[in-house]
Coordinates of C-alpha atoms in Angstrom, one line a residue:
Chain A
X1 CA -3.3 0.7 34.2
X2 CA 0.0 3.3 35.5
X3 CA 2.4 3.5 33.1
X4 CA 5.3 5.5 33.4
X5 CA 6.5 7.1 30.0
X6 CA 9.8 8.3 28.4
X7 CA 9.0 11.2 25.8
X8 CA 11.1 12.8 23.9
X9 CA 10.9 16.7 24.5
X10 CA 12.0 19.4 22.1
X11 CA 10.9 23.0 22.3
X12 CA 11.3 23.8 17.9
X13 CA 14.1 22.8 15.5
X14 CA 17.1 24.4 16.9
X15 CA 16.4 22.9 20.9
X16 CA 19.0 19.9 21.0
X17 CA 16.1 18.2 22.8
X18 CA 16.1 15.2 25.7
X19 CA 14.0 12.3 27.0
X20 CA 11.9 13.5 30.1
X21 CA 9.8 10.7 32.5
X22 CA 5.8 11.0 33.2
X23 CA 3.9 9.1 35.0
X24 CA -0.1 8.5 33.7
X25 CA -2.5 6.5 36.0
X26 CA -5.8 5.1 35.1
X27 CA -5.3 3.8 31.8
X28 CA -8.0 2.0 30.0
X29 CA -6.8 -0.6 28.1
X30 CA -9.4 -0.1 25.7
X31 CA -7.6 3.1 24.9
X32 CA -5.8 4.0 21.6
X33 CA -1.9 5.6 22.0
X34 CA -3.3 8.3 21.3
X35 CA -5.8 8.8 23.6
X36 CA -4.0 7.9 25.9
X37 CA -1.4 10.8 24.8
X38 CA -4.6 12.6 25.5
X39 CA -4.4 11.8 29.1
X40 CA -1.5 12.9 29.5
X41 CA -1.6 16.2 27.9
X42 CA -5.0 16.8 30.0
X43 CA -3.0 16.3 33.0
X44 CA 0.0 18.5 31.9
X45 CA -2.3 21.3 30.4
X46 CA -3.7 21.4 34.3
X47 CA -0.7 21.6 36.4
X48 CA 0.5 23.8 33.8
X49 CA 2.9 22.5 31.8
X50 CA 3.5 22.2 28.2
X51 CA 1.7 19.5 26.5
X52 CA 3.4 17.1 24.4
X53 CA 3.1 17.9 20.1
X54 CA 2.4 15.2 18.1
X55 CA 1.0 14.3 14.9
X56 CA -2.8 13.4 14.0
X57 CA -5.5 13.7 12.2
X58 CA -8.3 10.8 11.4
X59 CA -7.3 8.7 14.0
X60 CA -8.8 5.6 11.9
X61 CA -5.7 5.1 10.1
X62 CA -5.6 6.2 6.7
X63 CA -4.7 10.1 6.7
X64 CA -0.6 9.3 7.9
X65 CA -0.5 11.9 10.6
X66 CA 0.5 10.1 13.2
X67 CA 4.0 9.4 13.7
X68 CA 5.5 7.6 16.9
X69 CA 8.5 5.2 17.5
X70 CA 7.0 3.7 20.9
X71 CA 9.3 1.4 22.2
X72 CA 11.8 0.9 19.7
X73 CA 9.3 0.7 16.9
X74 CA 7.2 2.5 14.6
X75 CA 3.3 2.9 15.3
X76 CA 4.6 0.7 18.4
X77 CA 4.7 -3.2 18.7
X78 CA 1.3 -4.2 17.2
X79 CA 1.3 -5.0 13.3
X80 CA -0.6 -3.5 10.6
X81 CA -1.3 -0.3 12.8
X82 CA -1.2 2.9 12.5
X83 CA 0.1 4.3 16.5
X84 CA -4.0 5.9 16.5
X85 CA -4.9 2.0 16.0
X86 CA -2.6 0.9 18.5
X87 CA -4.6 0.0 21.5
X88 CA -3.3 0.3 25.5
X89 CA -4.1 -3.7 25.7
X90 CA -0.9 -4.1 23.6
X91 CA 1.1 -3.0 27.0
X92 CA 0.8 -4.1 30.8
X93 CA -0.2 -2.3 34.0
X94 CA 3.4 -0.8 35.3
X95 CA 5.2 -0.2 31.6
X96 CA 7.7 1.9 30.9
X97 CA 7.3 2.7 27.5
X98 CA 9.7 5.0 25.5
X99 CA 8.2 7.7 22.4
X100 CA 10.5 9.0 20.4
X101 CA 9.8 10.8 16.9
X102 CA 11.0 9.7 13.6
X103 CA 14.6 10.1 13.3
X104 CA 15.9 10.7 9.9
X105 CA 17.7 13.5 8.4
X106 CA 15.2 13.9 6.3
X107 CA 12.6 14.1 9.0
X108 CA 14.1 17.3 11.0
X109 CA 12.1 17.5 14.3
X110 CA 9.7 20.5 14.5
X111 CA 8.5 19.7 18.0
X112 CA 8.7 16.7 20.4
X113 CA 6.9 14.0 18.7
X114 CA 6.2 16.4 15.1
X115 CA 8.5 16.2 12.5
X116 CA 8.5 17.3 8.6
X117 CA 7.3 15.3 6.2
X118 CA 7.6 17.2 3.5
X119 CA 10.6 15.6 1.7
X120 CA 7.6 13.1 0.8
X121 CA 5.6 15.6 -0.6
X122 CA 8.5 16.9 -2.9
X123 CA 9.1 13.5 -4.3
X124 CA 5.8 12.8 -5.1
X125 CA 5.7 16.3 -6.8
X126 CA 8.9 15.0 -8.5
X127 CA 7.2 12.9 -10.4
X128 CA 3.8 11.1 -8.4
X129 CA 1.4 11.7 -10.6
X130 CA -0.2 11.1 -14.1
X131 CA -0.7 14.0 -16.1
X132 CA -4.4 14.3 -17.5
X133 CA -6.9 16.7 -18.4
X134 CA -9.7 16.8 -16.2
X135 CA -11.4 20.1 -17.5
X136 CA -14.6 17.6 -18.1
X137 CA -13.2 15.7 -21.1
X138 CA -11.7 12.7 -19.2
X139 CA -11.9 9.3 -20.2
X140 CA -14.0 7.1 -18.1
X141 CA -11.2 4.9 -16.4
X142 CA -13.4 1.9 -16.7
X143 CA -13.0 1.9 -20.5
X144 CA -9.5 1.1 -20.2
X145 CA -9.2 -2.9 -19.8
X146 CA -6.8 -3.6 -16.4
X147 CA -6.0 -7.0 -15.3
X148 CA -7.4 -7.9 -12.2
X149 CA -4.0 -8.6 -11.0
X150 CA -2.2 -5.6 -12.5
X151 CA -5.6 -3.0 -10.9
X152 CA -5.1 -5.6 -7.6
X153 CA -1.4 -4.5 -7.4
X154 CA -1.4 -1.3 -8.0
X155 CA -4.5 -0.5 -5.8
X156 CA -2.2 -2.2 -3.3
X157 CA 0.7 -0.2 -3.4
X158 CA -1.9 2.8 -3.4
X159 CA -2.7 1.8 -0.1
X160 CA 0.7 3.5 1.2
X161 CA -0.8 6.6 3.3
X162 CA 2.9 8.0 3.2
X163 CA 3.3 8.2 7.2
X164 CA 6.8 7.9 7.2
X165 CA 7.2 4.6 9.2
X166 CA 9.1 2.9 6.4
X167 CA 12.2 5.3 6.7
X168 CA 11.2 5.5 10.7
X169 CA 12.2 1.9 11.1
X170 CA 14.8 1.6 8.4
X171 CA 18.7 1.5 9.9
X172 CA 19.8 3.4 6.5
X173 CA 16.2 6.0 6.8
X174 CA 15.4 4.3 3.4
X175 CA 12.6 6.1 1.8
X176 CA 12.5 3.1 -1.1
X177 CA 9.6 1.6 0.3
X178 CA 7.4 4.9 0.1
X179 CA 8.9 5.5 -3.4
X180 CA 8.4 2.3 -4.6
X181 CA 4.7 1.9 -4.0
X182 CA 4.5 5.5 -5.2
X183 CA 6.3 4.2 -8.5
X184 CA 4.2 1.0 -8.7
X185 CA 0.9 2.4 -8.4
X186 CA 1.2 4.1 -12.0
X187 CA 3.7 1.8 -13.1
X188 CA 1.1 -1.1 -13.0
X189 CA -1.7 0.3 -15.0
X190 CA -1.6 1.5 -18.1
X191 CA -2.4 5.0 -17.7
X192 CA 0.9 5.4 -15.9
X193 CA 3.1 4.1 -18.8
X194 CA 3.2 7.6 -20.9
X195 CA 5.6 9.3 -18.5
X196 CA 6.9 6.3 -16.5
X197 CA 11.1 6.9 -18.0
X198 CA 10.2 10.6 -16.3
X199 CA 8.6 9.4 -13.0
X200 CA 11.0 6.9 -11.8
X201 CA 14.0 8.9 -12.3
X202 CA 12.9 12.2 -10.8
X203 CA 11.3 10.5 -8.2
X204 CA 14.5 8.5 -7.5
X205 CA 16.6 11.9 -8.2
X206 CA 14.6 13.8 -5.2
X207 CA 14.7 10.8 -3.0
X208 CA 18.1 11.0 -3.1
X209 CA 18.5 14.7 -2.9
X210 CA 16.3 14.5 0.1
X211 CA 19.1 13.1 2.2
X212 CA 17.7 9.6 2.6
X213 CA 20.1 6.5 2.7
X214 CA 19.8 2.9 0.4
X215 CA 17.9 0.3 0.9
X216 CA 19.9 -2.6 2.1
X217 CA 16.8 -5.2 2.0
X218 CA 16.7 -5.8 5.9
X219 CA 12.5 -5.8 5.5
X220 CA 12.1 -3.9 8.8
X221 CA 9.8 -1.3 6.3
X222 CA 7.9 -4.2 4.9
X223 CA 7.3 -5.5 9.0
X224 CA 6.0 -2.2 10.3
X225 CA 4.1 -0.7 7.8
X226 CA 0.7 -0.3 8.7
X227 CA -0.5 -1.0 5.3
X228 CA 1.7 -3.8 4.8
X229 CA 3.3 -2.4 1.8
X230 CA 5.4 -5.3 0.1
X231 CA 8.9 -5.6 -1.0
X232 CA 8.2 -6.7 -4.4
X233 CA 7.1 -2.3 -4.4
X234 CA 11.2 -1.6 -4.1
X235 CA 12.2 -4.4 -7.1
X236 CA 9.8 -3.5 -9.0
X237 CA 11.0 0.4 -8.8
X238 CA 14.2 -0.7 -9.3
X239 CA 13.5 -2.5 -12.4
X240 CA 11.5 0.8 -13.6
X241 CA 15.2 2.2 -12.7
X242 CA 17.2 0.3 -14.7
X243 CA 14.5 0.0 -18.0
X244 CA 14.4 3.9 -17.6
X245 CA 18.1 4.3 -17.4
X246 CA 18.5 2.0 -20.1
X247 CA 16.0 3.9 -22.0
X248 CA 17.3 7.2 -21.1
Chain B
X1 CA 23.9 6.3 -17.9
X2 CA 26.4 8.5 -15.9
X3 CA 23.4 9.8 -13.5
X4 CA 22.6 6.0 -12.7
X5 CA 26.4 5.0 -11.2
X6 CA 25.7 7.9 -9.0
X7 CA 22.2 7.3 -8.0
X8 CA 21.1 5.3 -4.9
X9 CA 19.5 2.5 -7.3
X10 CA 22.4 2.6 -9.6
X11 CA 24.6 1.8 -6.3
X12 CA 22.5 -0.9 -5.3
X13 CA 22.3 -2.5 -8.9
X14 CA 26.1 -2.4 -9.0
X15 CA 26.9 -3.9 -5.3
X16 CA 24.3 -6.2 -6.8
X17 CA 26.1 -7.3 -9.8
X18 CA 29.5 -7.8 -8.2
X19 CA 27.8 -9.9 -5.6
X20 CA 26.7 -12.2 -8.3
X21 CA 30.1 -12.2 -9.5
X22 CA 31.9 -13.3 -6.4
X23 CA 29.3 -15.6 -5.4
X24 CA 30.1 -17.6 -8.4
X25 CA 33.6 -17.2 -7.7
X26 CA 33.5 -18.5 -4.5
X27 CA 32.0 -21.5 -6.1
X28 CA 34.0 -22.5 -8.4
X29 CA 36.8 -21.6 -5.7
X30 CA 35.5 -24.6 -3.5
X31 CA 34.7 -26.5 -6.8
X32 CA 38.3 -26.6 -6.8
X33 CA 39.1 -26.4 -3.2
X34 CA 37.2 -29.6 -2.8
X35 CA 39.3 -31.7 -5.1
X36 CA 42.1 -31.5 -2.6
X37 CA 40.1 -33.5 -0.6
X38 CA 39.6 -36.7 -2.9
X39 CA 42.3 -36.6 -5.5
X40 CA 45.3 -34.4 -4.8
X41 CA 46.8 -35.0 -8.5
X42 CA 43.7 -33.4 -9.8
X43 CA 43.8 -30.6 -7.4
X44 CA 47.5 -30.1 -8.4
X45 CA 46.8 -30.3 -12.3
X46 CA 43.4 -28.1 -11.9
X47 CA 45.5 -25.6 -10.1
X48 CA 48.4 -25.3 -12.6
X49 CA 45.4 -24.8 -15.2
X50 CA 44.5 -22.1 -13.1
X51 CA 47.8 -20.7 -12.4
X52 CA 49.0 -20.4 -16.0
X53 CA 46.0 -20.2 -18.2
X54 CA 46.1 -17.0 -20.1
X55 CA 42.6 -16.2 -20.1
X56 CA 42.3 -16.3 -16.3
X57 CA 45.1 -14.7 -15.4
X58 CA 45.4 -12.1 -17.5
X59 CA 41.2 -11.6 -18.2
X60 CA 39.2 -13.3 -15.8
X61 CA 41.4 -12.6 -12.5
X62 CA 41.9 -8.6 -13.0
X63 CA 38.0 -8.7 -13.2
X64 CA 37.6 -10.8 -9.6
X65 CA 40.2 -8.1 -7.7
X66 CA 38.0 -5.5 -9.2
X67 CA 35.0 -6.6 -7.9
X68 CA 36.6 -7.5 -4.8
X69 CA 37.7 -4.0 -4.7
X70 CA 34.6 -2.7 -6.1
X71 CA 32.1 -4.9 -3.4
X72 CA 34.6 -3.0 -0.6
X73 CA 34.9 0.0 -1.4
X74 CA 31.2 0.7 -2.4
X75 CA 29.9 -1.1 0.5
X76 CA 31.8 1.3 2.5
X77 CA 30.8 4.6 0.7
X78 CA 27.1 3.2 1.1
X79 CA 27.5 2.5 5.1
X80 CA 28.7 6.2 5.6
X81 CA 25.8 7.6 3.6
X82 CA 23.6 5.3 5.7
X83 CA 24.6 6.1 8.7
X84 CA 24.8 10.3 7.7
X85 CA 21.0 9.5 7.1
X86 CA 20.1 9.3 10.3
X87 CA 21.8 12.2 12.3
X88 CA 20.3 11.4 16.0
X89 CA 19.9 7.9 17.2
X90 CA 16.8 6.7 18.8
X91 CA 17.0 5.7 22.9
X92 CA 15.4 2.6 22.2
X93 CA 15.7 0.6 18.8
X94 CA 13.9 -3.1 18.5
X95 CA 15.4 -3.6 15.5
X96 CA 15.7 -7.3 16.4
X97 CA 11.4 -7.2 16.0
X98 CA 11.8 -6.6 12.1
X99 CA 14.9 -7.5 11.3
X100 CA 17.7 -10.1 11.2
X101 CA 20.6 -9.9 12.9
X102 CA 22.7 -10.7 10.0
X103 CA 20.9 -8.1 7.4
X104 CA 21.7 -5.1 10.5
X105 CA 25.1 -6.7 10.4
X106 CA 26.7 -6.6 7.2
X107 CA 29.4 -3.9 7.3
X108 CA 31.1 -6.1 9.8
X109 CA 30.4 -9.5 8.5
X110 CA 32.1 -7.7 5.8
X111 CA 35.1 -6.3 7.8
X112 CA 35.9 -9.5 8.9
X113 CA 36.0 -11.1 5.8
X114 CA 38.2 -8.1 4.6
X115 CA 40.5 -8.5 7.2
X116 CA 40.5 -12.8 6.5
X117 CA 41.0 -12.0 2.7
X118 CA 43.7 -9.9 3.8
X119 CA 45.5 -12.8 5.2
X120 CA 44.1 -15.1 2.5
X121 CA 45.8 -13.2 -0.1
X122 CA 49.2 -12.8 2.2
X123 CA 49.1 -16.6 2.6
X124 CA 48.3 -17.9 -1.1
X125 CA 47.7 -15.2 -3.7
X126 CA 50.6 -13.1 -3.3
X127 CA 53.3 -16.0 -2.9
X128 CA 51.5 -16.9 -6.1
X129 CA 52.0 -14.2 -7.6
X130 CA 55.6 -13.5 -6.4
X131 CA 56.8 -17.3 -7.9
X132 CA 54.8 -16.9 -10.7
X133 CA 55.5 -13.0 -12.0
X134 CA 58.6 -11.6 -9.9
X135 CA 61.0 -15.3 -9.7
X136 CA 59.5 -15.8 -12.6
X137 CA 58.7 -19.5 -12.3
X138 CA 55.9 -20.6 -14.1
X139 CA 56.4 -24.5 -14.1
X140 CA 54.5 -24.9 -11.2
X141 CA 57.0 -27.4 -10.1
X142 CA 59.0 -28.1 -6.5
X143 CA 61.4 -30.5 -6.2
X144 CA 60.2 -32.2 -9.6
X145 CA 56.7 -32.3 -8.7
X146 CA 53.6 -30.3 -8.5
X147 CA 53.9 -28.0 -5.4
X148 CA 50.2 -27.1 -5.2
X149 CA 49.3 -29.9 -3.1
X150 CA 51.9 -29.7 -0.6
X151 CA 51.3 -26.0 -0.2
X152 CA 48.0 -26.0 0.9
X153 CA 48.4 -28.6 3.2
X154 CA 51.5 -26.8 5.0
X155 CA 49.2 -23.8 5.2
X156 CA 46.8 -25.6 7.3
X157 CA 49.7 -27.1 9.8
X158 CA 49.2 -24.3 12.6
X159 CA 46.1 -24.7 14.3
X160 CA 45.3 -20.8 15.0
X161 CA 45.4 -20.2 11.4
X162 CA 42.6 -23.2 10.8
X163 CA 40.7 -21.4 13.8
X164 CA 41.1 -18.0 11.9
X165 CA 39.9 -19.5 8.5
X166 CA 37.3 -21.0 10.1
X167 CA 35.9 -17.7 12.1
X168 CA 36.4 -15.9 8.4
X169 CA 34.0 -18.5 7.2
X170 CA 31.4 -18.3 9.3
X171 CA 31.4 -14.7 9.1
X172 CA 31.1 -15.6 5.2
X173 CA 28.2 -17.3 5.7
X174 CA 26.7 -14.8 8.0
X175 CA 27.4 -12.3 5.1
X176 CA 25.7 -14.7 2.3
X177 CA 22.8 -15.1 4.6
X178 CA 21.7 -12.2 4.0
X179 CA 23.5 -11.1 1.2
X180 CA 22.7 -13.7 -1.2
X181 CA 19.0 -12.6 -1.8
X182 CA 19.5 -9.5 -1.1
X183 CA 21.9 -9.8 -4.2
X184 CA 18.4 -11.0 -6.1
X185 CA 15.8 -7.7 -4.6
X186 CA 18.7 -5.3 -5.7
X187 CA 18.4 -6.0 -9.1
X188 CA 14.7 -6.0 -9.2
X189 CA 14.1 -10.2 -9.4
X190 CA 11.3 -10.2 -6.6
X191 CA 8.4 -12.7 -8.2
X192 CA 7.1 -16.0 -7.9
X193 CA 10.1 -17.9 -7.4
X194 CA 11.9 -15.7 -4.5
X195 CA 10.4 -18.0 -1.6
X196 CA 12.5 -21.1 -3.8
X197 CA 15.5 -18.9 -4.2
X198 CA 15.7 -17.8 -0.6
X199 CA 15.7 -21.7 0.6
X200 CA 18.4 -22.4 -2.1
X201 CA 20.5 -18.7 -0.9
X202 CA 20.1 -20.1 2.4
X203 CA 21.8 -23.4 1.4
X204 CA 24.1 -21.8 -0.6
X205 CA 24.8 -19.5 2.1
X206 CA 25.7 -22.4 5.0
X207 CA 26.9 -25.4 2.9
X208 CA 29.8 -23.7 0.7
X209 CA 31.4 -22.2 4.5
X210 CA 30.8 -25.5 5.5
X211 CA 32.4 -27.0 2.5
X212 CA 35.2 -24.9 3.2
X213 CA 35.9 -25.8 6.7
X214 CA 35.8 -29.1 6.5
X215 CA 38.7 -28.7 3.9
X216 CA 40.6 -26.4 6.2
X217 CA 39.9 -28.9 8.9
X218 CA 40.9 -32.4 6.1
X219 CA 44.3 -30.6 6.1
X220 CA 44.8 -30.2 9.4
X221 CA 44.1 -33.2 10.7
X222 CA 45.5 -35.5 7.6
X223 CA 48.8 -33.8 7.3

């Protein structure tokens, strides 16, 4: 298939950046975005051009990296995909399809399609994490009975791989989907319970630091995360909220 | 507590809370509204209770213009930090592939009703208040009977100010539409009784606007 695609361009951080046209013949539709990216890169590389930046890694969907808003949505108009599992059958012969990065505050650009991530990073180290020893005197974590509902939930919420699409697609750039899986993954078993008051309020306190804006429960994070990441994540976080503020 | 009225959770909870507070409002509002319809002398009587009890006036209706206020105000401060999250815009946004139109929407949903409660309040609350606090008549009484009754229905005479009730109501129930369970996720209550709770919100959200007109429209047309 010939497609002709709208890419956001920006040379670093400070470039104010602008949507430029190309034009990519031959598609297979058996393609991944990405690959098809690839294409395209290949062919500016050889008439000497800069190739487009962008995100990626594993290209199986589970590392995060990549990070497109193709077409007016994140990962692009499949569901439960990540855009390296988007496949080229999702558009038609003739397209026009329109990549843009992330856009959030908190998501500064870096280059074309690459932006920072790393406001996630510092609210998980806000507070992400259980504190245990593991110089070799650990605890086996099968001797510590977990409903198969509670380990089913939180293994759930564990799925998030934290690539940003959730605050991509959000009108406000809502990180509350991302924190509250973050939150519910230790606040569903019970080796997260010890320093659960702590978590959930400096995770919430970095969130809001970072420059993100409130959830106003449209559930456009919930429709295009690729791991399908639930609502029921955000009320349970805010319930943690309020029992640790009450606590607190 | 101090740190959770300033944190984005703690804003939620709160725009939460007065939600809850209005939506019951707005019930027993029509509760009463609706009497009108079938029994005038009880719509006058219920009214004067209203009007002169000491507990609503005085407790319970300095609490309702607060969270009016409150619901404003704070849904205002939350739209400008939502919008000052996002600094560029994309080219192209489907939001209508994940979202509702009314849960994009509800700053002005909200405006609108602002700007009907605005002439609400001009039209009812503060010749209310006026008769009741300034002239200081509290008998409730014109020309030897109640004067409830026959106020309301002169309201609802001109025809653009039934079209402009109505408009604010369906912009009300555009606003509950969403609002109403989104009232319920703020607060945290997300379990196995949201799918029940979002058929009643939705009820909730279309019948008591509904309810509404058709008084606005009983007025109008029985006068």
């Amino acid at each position: 298939m010939n497609l002709t695609l709208k890419i956001w361009r920006q040379k670093d951080a400070n470039d104010k950046g602008k949507m430029v046209d190309y034009k990519v013949t031959d598609i297979s539709e058996h393609m991944s975005f990405l690959e098809m990216m690839d294409v395209l890169n290949e062919q500016l590389v050889a008439s000497g051009d800069e190739p487009v930046a962008f995100d990626h890694d594993c290209r199986e969907g589970i590392c995060g990296m990549c990070s497109m808003y193709i077409n007016g949505e994140a990962h692009g108009p499949d569901r439960g995909v990540t855009t390296c599992q988007l496949h080229m059958r999702m558009f038609k012969d003739g397209d026009t399809i329109t990549i843009e990065p992330w856009r959030a505050k908190a998501f500064p650009v870096i280059k074309d399609l690459v932006v920072d991530r790393t406001s996630f990073e510092r609210i998980q180290q806000a507070g992400g994490y259980i504190s245990v020893n593991t110089s070799g005197n650990t605890q086996d974590a099968n001797a510590i009975p977990i409903s198969k509902v509670a380990a089913d939930e939180a293994m759930d919420a564990a799925t998030c791989i934290g690539c940003g699409a959730c605050v991509a697609s959000c009108k406000n750039s809502s990180a509350m989907l991302f924190v509250g899986a973050k939150v519910s993954q230790y606040a569903l078993l019970p080796q997260g319970q010890v320093e659960a008051v702590e978590r959930v309020q400096n995770m919430v306190a970095q969130m809001d630091l970072e420059g993100f804006g409130n959830c106003t429960n449209t559930g456009a994070c919930e429709v295009e995360c690729p791991k399908g990441i639930s609502l029921e994540n955000i009320a349970r976080m805010n319930r943690e909220f309020l029992r640790a503020s009450l606590k607190g | 507590m101090s740190g959770f009225f300033k944190s984005s959770i703690g804003r939620k909870v709160t725009m939460a809370l007065s939600a809850f507070f209005l939506m019951f409002f707005l019930l027993q509002h029509f509760a009463i509204n609706i009497l009108s319809v079938f029994s005038p002398d009880t719509f006058n009587e219920v009214s004067h209770f209203m009007g002169t009890n000491p507990l609503i006036q005085y407790a319970l209706q300095p609490v309702l213009l607060f969270g009016v206020i409150y619901h404003f105000v704070m849904g205002f401060i939350l739209e400008f930090k939502n919008r000052s999250a996002r600094v560029v815009s994309y080219a192209k946004n489907n939001g209508g592939a994940n979202s509702t139109w009314v849960s994009r929407n509800m700053i002005y949903s909200g405006l609108f009703i602002l700007i009907f409660l605005i002439i609400h309040f001009m039209d009812f609350w503060i010749p209310e208040i006026n008769t009741k606090y300034i002239v200081g008549d509290m008998s409730g009484l014109h020309n030897g009977s109640f004067r409830y009754f026959h106020e309301l229905q002169e309201k609802f005479v001109p025809i653009w100010r039934v079209a402009l009730y109505c408009l604010g109501f369906v912009f009300l129930a555009l606003h509950l539409l969403h609002g109403f369970n989104s009232a319920f996720q703020s607060v945290g209550a997300n379990n196995k009784y949201t799918n029940g709770l979002k058929g009643f919100g939705k009820a909730y959200a279309i019948l008591i606007p509904l309810g509404f007109i058709v008084i606005a429209l009983f007025h109008h047309f029985n006068h």
